[in-house]
CSV table of C-alpha atoms and ligand atoms in Angstrom, one decimal:
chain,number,residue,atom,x,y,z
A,1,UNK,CA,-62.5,26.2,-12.2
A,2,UNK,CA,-65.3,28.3,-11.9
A,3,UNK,CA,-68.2,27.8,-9.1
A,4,UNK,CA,-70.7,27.7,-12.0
A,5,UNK,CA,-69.0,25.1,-13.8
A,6,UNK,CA,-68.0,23.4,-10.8
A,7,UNK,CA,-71.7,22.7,-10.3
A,8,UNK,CA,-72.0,21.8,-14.4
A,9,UNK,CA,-69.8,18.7,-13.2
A,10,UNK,CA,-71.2,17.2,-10.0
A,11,UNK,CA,-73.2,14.5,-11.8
A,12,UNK,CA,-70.7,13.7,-13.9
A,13,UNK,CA,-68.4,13.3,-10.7
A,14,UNK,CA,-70.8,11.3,-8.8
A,15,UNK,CA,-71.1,9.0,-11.7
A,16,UNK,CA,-67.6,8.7,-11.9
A,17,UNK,CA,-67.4,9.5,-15.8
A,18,UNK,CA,-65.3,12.8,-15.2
A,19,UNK,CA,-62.2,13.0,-17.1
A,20,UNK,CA,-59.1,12.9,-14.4
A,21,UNK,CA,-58.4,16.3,-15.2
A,22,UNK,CA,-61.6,18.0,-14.4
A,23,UNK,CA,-61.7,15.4,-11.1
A,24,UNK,CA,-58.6,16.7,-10.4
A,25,UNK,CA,-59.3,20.6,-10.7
A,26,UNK,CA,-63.3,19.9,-9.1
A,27,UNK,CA,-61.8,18.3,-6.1
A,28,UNK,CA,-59.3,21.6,-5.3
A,29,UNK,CA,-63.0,24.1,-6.0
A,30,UNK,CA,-64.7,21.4,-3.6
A,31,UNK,CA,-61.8,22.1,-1.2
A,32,UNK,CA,-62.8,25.8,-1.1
A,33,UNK,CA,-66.4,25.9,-1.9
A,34,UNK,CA,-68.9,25.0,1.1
A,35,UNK,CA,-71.9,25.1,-1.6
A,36,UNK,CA,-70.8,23.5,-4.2
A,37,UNK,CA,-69.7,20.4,-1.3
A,38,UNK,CA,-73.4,21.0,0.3
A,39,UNK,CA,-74.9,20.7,-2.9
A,40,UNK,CA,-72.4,17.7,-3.8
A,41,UNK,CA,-74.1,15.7,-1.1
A,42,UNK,CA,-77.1,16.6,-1.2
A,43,UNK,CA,-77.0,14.9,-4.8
A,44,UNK,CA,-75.5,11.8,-3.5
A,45,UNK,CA,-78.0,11.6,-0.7
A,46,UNK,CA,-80.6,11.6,-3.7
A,47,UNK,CA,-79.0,8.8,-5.8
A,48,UNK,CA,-78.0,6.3,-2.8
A,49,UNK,CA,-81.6,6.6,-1.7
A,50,UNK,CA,-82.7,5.8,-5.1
A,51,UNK,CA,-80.4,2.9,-5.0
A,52,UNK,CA,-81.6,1.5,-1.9
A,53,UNK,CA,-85.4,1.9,-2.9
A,54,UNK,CA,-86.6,-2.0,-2.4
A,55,UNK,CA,-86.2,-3.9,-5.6
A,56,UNK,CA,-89.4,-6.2,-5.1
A,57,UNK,CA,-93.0,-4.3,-5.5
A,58,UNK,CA,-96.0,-6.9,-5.5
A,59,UNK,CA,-98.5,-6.0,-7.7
A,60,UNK,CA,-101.6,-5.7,-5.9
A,61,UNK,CA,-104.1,-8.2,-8.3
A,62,UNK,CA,-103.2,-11.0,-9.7
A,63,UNK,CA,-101.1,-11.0,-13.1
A,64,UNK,CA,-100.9,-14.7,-13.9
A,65,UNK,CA,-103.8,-15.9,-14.7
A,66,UNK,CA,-103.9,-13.2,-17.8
A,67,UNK,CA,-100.6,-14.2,-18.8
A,68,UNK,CA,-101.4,-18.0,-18.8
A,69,UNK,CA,-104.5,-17.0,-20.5
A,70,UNK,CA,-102.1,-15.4,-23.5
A,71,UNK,CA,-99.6,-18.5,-24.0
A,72,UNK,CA,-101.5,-20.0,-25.9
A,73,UNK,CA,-101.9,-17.4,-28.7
A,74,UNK,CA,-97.9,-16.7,-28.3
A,75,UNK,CA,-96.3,-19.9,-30.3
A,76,UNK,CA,-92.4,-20.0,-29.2
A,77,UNK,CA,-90.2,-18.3,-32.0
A,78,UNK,CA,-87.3,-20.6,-32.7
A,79,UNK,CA,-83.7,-18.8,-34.0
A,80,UNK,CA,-84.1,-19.3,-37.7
A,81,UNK,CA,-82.6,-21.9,-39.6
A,82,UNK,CA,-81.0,-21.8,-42.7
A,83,UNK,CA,-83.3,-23.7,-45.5
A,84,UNK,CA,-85.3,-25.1,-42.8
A,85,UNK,CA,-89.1,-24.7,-44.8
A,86,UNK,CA,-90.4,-27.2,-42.1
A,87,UNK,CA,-90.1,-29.2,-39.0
A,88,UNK,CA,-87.0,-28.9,-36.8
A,89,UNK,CA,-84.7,-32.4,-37.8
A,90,UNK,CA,-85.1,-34.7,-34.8
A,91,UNK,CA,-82.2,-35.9,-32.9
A,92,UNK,CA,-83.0,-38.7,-30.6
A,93,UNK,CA,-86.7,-37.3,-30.1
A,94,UNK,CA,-85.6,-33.9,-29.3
A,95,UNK,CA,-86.3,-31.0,-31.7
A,96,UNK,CA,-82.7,-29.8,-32.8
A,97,UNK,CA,-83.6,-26.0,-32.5
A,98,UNK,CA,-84.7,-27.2,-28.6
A,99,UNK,CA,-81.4,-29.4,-28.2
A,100,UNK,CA,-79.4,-26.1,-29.3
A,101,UNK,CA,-81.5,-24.2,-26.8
A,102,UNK,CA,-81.1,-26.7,-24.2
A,103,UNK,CA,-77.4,-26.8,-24.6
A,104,UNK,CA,-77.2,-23.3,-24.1
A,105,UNK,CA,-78.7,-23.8,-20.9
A,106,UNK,CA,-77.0,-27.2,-20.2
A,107,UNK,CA,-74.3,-24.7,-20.7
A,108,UNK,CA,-75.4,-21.6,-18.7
A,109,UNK,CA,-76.3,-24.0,-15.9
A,110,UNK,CA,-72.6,-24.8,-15.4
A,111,UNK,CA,-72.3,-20.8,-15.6
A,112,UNK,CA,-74.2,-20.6,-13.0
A,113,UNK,CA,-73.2,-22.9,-10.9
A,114,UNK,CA,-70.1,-22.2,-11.0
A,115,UNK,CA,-69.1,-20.0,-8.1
A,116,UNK,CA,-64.9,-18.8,-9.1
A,117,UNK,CA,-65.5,-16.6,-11.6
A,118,UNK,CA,-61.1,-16.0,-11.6
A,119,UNK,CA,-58.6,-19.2,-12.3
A,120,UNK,CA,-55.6,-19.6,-12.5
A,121,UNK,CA,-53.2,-20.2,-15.4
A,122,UNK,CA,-53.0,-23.2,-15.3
A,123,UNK,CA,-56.5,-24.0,-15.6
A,124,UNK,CA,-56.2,-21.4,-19.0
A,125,UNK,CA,-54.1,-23.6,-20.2
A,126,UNK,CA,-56.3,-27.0,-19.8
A,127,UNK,CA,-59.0,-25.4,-21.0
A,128,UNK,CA,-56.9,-24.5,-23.9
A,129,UNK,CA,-55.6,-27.9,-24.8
A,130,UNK,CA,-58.5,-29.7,-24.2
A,131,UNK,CA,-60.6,-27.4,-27.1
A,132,UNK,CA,-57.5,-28.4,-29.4
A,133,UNK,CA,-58.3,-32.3,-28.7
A,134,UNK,CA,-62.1,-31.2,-29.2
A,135,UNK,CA,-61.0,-29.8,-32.7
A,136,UNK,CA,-59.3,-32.9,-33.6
A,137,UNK,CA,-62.0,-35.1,-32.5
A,138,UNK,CA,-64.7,-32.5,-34.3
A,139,UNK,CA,-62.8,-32.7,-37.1
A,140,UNK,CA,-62.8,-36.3,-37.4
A,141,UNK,CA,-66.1,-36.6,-37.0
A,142,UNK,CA,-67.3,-33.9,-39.9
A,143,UNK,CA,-64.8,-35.3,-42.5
A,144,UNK,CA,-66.9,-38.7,-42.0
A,145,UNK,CA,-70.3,-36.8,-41.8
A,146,UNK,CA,-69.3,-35.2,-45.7
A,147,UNK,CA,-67.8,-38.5,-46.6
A,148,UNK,CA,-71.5,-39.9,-45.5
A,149,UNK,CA,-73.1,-37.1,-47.2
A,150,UNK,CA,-71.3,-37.4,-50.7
A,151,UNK,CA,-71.7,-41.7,-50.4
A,152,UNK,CA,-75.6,-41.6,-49.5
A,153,UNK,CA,-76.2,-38.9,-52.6
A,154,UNK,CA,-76.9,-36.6,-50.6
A,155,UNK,CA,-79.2,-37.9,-48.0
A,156,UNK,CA,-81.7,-35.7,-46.6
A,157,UNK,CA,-81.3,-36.9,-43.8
A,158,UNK,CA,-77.5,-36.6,-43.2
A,159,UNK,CA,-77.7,-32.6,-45.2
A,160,UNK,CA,-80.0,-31.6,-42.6
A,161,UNK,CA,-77.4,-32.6,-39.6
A,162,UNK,CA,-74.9,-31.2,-41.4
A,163,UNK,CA,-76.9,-28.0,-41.6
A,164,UNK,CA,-78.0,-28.1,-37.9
A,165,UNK,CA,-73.9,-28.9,-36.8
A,166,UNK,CA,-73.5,-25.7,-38.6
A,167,UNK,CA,-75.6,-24.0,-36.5
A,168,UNK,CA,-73.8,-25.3,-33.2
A,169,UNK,CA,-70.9,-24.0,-34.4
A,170,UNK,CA,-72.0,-20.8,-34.4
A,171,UNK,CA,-73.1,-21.2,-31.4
A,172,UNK,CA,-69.5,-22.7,-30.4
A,173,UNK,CA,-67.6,-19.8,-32.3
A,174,UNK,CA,-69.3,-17.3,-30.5
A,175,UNK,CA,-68.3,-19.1,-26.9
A,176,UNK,CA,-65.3,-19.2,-28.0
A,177,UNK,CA,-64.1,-16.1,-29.0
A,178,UNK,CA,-66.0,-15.1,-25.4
A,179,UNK,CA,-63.4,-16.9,-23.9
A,180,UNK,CA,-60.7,-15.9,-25.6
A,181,UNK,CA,-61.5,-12.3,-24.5
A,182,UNK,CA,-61.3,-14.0,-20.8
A,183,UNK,CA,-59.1,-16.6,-20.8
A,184,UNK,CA,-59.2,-16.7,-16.6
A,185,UNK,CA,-63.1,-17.3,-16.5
A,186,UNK,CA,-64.0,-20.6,-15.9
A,187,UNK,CA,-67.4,-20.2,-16.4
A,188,UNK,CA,-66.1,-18.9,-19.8
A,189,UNK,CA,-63.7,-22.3,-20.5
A,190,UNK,CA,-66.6,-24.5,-18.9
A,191,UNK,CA,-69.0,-23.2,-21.2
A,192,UNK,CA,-67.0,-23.9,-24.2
A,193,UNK,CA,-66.0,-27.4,-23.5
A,194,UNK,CA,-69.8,-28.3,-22.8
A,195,UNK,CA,-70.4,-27.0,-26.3
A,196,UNK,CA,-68.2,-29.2,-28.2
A,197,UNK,CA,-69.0,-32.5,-25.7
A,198,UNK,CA,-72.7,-31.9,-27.0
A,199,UNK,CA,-70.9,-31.5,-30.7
A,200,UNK,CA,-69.3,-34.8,-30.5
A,201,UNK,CA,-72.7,-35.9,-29.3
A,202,UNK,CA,-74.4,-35.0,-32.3
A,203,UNK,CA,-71.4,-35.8,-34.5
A,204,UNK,CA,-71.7,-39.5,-33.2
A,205,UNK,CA,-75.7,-39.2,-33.5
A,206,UNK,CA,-75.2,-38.4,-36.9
A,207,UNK,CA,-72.5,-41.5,-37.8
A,208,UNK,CA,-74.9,-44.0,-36.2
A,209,UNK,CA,-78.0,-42.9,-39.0
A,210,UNK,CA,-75.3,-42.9,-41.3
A,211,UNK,CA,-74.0,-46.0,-40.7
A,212,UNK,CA,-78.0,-47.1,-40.7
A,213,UNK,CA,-78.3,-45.6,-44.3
B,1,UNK,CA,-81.1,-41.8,-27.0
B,2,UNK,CA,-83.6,-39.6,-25.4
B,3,UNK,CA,-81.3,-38.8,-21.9
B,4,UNK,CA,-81.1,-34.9,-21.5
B,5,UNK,CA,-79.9,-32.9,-23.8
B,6,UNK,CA,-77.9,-31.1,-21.1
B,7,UNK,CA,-75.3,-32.8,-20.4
B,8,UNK,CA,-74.1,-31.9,-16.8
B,9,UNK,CA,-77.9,-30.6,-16.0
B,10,UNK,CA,-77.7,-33.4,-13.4
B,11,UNK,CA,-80.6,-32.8,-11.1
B,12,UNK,CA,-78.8,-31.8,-8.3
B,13,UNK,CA,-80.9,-29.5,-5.8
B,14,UNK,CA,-78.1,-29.1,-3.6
B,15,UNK,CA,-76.7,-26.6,-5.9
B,16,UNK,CA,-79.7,-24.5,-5.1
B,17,UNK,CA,-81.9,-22.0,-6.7
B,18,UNK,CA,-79.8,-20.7,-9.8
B,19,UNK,CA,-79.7,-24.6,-10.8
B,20,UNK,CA,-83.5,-24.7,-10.1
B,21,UNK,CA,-84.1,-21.7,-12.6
B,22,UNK,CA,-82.4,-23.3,-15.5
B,23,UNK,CA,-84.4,-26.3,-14.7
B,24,UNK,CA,-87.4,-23.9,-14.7
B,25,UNK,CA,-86.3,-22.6,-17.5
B,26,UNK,CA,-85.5,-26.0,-19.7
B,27,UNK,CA,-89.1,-27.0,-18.8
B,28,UNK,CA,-90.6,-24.1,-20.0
B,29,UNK,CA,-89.0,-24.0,-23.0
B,30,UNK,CA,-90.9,-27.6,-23.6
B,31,UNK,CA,-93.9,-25.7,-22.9
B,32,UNK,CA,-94.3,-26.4,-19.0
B,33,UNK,CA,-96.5,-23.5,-18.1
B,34,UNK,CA,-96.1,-24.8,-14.1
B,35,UNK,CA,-92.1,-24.4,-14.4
B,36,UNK,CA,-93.0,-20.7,-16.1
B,37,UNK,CA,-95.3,-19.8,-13.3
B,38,UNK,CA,-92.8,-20.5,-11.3
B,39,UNK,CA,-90.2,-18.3,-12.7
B,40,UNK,CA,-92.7,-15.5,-13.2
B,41,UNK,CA,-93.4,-15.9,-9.5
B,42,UNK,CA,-90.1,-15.4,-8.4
B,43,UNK,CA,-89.5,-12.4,-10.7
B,44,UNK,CA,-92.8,-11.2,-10.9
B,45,UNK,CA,-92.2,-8.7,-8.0
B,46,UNK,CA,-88.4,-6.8,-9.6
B,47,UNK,CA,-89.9,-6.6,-13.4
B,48,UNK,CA,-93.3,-4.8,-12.4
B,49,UNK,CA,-91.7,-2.7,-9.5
B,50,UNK,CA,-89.4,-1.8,-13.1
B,51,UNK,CA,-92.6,-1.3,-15.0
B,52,UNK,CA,-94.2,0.6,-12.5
B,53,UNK,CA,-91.4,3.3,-11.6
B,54,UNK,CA,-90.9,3.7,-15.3
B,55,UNK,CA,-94.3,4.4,-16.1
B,56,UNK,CA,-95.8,5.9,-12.7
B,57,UNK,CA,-98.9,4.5,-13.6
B,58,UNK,CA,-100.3,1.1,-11.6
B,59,UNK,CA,-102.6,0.2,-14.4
B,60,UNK,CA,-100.4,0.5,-17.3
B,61,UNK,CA,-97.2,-1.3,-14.8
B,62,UNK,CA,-99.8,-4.3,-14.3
B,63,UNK,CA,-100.4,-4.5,-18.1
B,64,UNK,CA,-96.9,-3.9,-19.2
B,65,UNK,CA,-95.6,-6.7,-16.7
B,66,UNK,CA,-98.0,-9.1,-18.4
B,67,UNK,CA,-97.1,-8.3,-22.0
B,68,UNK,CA,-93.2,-8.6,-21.0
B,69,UNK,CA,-93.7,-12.2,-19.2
B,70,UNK,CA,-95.6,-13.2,-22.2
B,71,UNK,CA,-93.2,-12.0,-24.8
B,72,UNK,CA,-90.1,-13.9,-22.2
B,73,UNK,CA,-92.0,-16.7,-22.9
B,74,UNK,CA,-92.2,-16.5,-26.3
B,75,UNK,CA,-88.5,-15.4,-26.8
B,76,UNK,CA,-87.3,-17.5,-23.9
B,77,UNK,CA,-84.9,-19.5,-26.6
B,78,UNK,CA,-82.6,-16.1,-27.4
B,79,UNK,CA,-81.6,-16.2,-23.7
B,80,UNK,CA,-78.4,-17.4,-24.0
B,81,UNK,CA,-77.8,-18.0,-20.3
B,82,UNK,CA,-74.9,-15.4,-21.0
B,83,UNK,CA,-76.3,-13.9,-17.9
B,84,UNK,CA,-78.8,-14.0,-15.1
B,85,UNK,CA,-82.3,-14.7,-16.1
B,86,UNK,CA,-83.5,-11.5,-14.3
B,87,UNK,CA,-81.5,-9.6,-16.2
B,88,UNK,CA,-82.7,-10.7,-19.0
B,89,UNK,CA,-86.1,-10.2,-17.9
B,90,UNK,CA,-85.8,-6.8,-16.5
B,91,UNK,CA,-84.2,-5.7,-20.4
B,92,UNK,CA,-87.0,-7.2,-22.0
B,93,UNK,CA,-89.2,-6.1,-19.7
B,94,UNK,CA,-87.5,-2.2,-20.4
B,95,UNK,CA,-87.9,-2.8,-24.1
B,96,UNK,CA,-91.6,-3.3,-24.0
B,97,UNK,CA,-92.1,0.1,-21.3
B,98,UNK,CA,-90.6,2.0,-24.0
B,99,UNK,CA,-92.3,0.5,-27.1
B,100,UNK,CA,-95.2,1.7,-25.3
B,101,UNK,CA,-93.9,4.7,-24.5
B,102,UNK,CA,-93.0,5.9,-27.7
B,103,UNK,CA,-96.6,4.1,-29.2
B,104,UNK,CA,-98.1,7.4,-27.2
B,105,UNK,CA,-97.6,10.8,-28.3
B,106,UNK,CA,-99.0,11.8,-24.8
B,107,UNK,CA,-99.2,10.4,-21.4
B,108,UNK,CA,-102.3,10.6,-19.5
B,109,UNK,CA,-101.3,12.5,-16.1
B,110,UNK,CA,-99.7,10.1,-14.1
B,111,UNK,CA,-102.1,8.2,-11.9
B,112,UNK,CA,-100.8,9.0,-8.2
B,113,UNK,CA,-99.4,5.6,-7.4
B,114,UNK,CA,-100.7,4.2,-3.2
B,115,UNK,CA,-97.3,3.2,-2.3
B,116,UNK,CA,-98.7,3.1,0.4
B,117,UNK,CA,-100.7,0.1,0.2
B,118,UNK,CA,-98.3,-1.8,-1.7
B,119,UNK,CA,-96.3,-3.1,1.5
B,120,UNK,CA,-93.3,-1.5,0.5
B,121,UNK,CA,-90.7,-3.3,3.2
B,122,UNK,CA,-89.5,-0.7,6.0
B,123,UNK,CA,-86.5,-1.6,7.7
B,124,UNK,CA,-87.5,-2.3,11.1
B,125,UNK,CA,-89.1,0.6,12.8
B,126,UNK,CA,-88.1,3.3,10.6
B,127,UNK,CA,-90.5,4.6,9.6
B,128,UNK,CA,-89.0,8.0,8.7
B,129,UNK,CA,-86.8,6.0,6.4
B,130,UNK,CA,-90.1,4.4,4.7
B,131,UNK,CA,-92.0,7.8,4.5
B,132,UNK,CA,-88.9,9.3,2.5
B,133,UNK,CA,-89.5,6.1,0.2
B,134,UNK,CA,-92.9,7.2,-0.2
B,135,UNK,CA,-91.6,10.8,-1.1
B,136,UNK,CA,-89.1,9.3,-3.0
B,137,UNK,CA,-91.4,7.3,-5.1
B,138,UNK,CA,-94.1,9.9,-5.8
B,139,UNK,CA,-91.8,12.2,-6.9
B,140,UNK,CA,-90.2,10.0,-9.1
B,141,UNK,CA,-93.5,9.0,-10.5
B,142,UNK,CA,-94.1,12.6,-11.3
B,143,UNK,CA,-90.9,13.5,-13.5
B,144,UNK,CA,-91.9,13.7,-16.7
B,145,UNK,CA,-91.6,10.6,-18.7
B,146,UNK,CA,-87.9,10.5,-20.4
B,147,UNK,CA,-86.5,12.1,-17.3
B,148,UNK,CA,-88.0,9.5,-15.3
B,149,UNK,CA,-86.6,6.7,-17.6
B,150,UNK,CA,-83.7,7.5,-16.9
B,151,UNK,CA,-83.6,7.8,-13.4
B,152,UNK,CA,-85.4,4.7,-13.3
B,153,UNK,CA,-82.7,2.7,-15.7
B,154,UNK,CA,-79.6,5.0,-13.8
B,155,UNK,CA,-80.2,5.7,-10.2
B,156,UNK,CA,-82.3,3.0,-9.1
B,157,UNK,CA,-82.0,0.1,-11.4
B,158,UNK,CA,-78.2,0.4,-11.8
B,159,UNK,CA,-77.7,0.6,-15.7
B,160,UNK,CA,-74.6,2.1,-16.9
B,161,UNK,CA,-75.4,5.2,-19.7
B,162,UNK,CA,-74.3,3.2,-22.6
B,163,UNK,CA,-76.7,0.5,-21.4
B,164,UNK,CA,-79.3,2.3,-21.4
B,165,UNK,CA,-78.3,4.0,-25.0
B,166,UNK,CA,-79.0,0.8,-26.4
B,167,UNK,CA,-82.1,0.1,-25.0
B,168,UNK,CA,-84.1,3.5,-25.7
B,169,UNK,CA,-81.8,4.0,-28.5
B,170,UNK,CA,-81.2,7.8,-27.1
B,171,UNK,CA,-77.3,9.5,-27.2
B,172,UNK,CA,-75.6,9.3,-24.2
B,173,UNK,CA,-75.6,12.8,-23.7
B,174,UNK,CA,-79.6,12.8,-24.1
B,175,UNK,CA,-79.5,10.2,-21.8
B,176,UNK,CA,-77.1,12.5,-18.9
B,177,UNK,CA,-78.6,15.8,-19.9
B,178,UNK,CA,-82.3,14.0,-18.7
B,179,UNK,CA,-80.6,11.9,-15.5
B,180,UNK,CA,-79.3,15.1,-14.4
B,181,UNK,CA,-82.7,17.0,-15.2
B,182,UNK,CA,-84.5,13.7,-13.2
B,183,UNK,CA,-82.3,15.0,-10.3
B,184,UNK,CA,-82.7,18.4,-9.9
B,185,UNK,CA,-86.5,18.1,-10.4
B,186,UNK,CA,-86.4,15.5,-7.6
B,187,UNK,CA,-84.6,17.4,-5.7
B,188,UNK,CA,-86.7,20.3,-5.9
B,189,UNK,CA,-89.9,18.3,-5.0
B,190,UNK,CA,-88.2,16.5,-2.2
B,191,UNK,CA,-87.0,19.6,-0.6
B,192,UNK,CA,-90.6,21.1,-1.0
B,193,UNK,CA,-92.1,17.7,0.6
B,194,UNK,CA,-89.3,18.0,3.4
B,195,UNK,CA,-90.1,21.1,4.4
B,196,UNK,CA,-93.9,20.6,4.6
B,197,UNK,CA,-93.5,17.7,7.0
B,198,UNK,CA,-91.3,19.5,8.7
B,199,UNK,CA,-94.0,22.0,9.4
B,200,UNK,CA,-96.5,19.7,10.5
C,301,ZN,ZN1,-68.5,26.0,-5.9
């Protein structure tokens, strides 16, 4: 390797994105080359100080009030729903689009709190059955939801739950295939379970008004 | 009927601050502007010390920061609490820095920034340490404007090149060819700056 193109390849090195090869052939040049290692830490002297610039600047004036000020104007866009021309269905007093968005965080709160990020097998493999009981017991649960649906002629009512399940299991779907990609992350399998215990929630929401109907 | 939605959000504030954000968060999202405050206070200092590196201008970092707190709270129900709130923030916060970027064919020069006065925390006695900070922050408020995005994102935000792809929507080799410009520039200024406090 050339001096010049030894110096093409310092960024790349210090990012650690060189291909093994070129590491391998830049670190014998950097063995003979005083420059090319003088300007090799100069460059890393730049970037850790640029790391270890602080993190927190205050702004001088105060930006809240103009932000409080705007609120108002800036209505809260909901994730759309499918044939949804009007208000969100109401579960229990709580919108449904808020109840999907406060499972998320119901569920990002155990994320959080969680502190083991790695377990072990053996927890894998809970996690693991207890979704295949969730399935069963989801499954259960939908199969009387249609039977309701088909029985009430279609009740608004009942369509719309159906509709907003739907939209949960989206929701649940896209946890779980998360977690199938990391089967050792509890945060992962916790996050999945809470999904389909707010599922059966609703599920069992919706038998009671169907049971009312 | 009406018990939280959230089924182990217990309120438990022995499990400390992360718990407290989601709270914060939950309560915004029901339109508590208190719980928002809150959470714009305790972030308000990394998202404009984001929007002020990236655009080197005090003005424009003080508007920016506003627009990107109000547009959280308007899009606060796609955060999918797949990650920390703050880094959530900060991308959002990135995405509106380079709408307005790319809104303005031209930059105004940028406004010399009084680091300065903004307090920024010196370790101790140091004070070598903070006046390279200083240096260090001027000159990367000078680099012109897509070299200094990406130094920004790179070198002192920690964003990977691919991450930064996707928010500017710029190749990957863009993105290196104007880290790696970012540098050199820096360096060049710094060594100048060096040398003439070194002579004084
Ligand atoms: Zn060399």
């Amino acid at each position: 390797m050339t001096h010049k193109d030894a110096l093409l390849l310092l960024n790349d090195h210090i990012d650690g994105v060189l291909s093994p090869d070129h590491e391998d052939e830049l670190h014998d040049h950097l063995a003979t080359c005083p420059s090319c290692r003088a300007e090799l830490d100069q460059l890393r002297a730049l970037v850790t100080a640029a790391a270890d610039l602080p993190e927190d600047i205050q702004p001088e004036r105060d930006l809240w009030t103009g932000i409080e000020q705007m609120l108002e104007g800036h209505p809260r866009r909901m994730p759309a729903s499918p044939r949804r021309s009007k208000a969100w269905f109401v579960v229990g007093g709580i919108g449904l689009a808020a109840a999907i968005i406060l499972v998320t965080l119901g569920m990002s709160g155990i994320l959080f709190r969680e502190q083991v990020e790695i377990i072990p097998d053996n927890y894998a493999n809970t996690a693991s059955h207890y979704i295949e009981m969730m399935e069963a017991e989801c499954r259960q649960g939908e199969v009387a939801l249609h039977a309701a649906i088909d029985n009430s002629n279609e009740s608004v009512t009942l369509v719309r739950m159906r509709d907003d399940i739907q939209i949960i299991d989206q929701a649940l779907e896209e946890s779980i295939s998360a977690w199938r990609a990391n089967p050792h992350n509890r945060r992962l399998a916790r996050l999945v379970m809470t999904s389909y215990r707010f599922k059966v929630d609703l599920l069992n929401k919706a038998a009671r008004v169907a049971s009312n109907t | 009927m009406n018990e939280p939605v959230n089924p182990e959000g217990r309120a438990d504030s022995a499990s400390g601050r992360i718990t407290g954000e989601l709270d914060l968060i939950s309560a915004s999202l029901q339109g508590d502007r208190r719980a928002f405050e809150t959470l714009y206070t305790r972030h308000i200092g990394r998202v404009f010390a984001l929007c002020l590196r990236m655009t080197g201008d005090k003005r424009r970092a003080e508007s920016l920061t506003q627009d990107a707190f109000i547009r959280a709270w308007s899009k606060l129900a796609t955060f999918q609490g797949r990650g920390e709130f703050g880094a959530w923030l900060r991308r959002l916060a990135v995405n509106v820095v380079i709408e307005d970027a790319r809104r303005r064919k031209r930059e105004r020069g940028a406004e010399i920034i009084p680091f300065v006065d903004q307090g920024l925390p010196t370790r101790g006695s140091e004070t070598q340490l903070h006046e390279e900070r200083i240096d260090l922050e001027r000159a990367i408020a000078d680099l012109p404007r897509g070299a200094r995005h990406a130094f920004v994102l790179h070198d002192v935000t920690g964003l990977r090149h691919h991450e930064i792809g996707r928010l500017t929507g710029l190749a990957t080799g863009t993105i290196k060819a104007q880290l790696h410009r970012a540098r050199k520039l820096l360096r060049e200024n710094l060594n100048r700056k060096g040398g003439s406090r070194d002579d004084t």
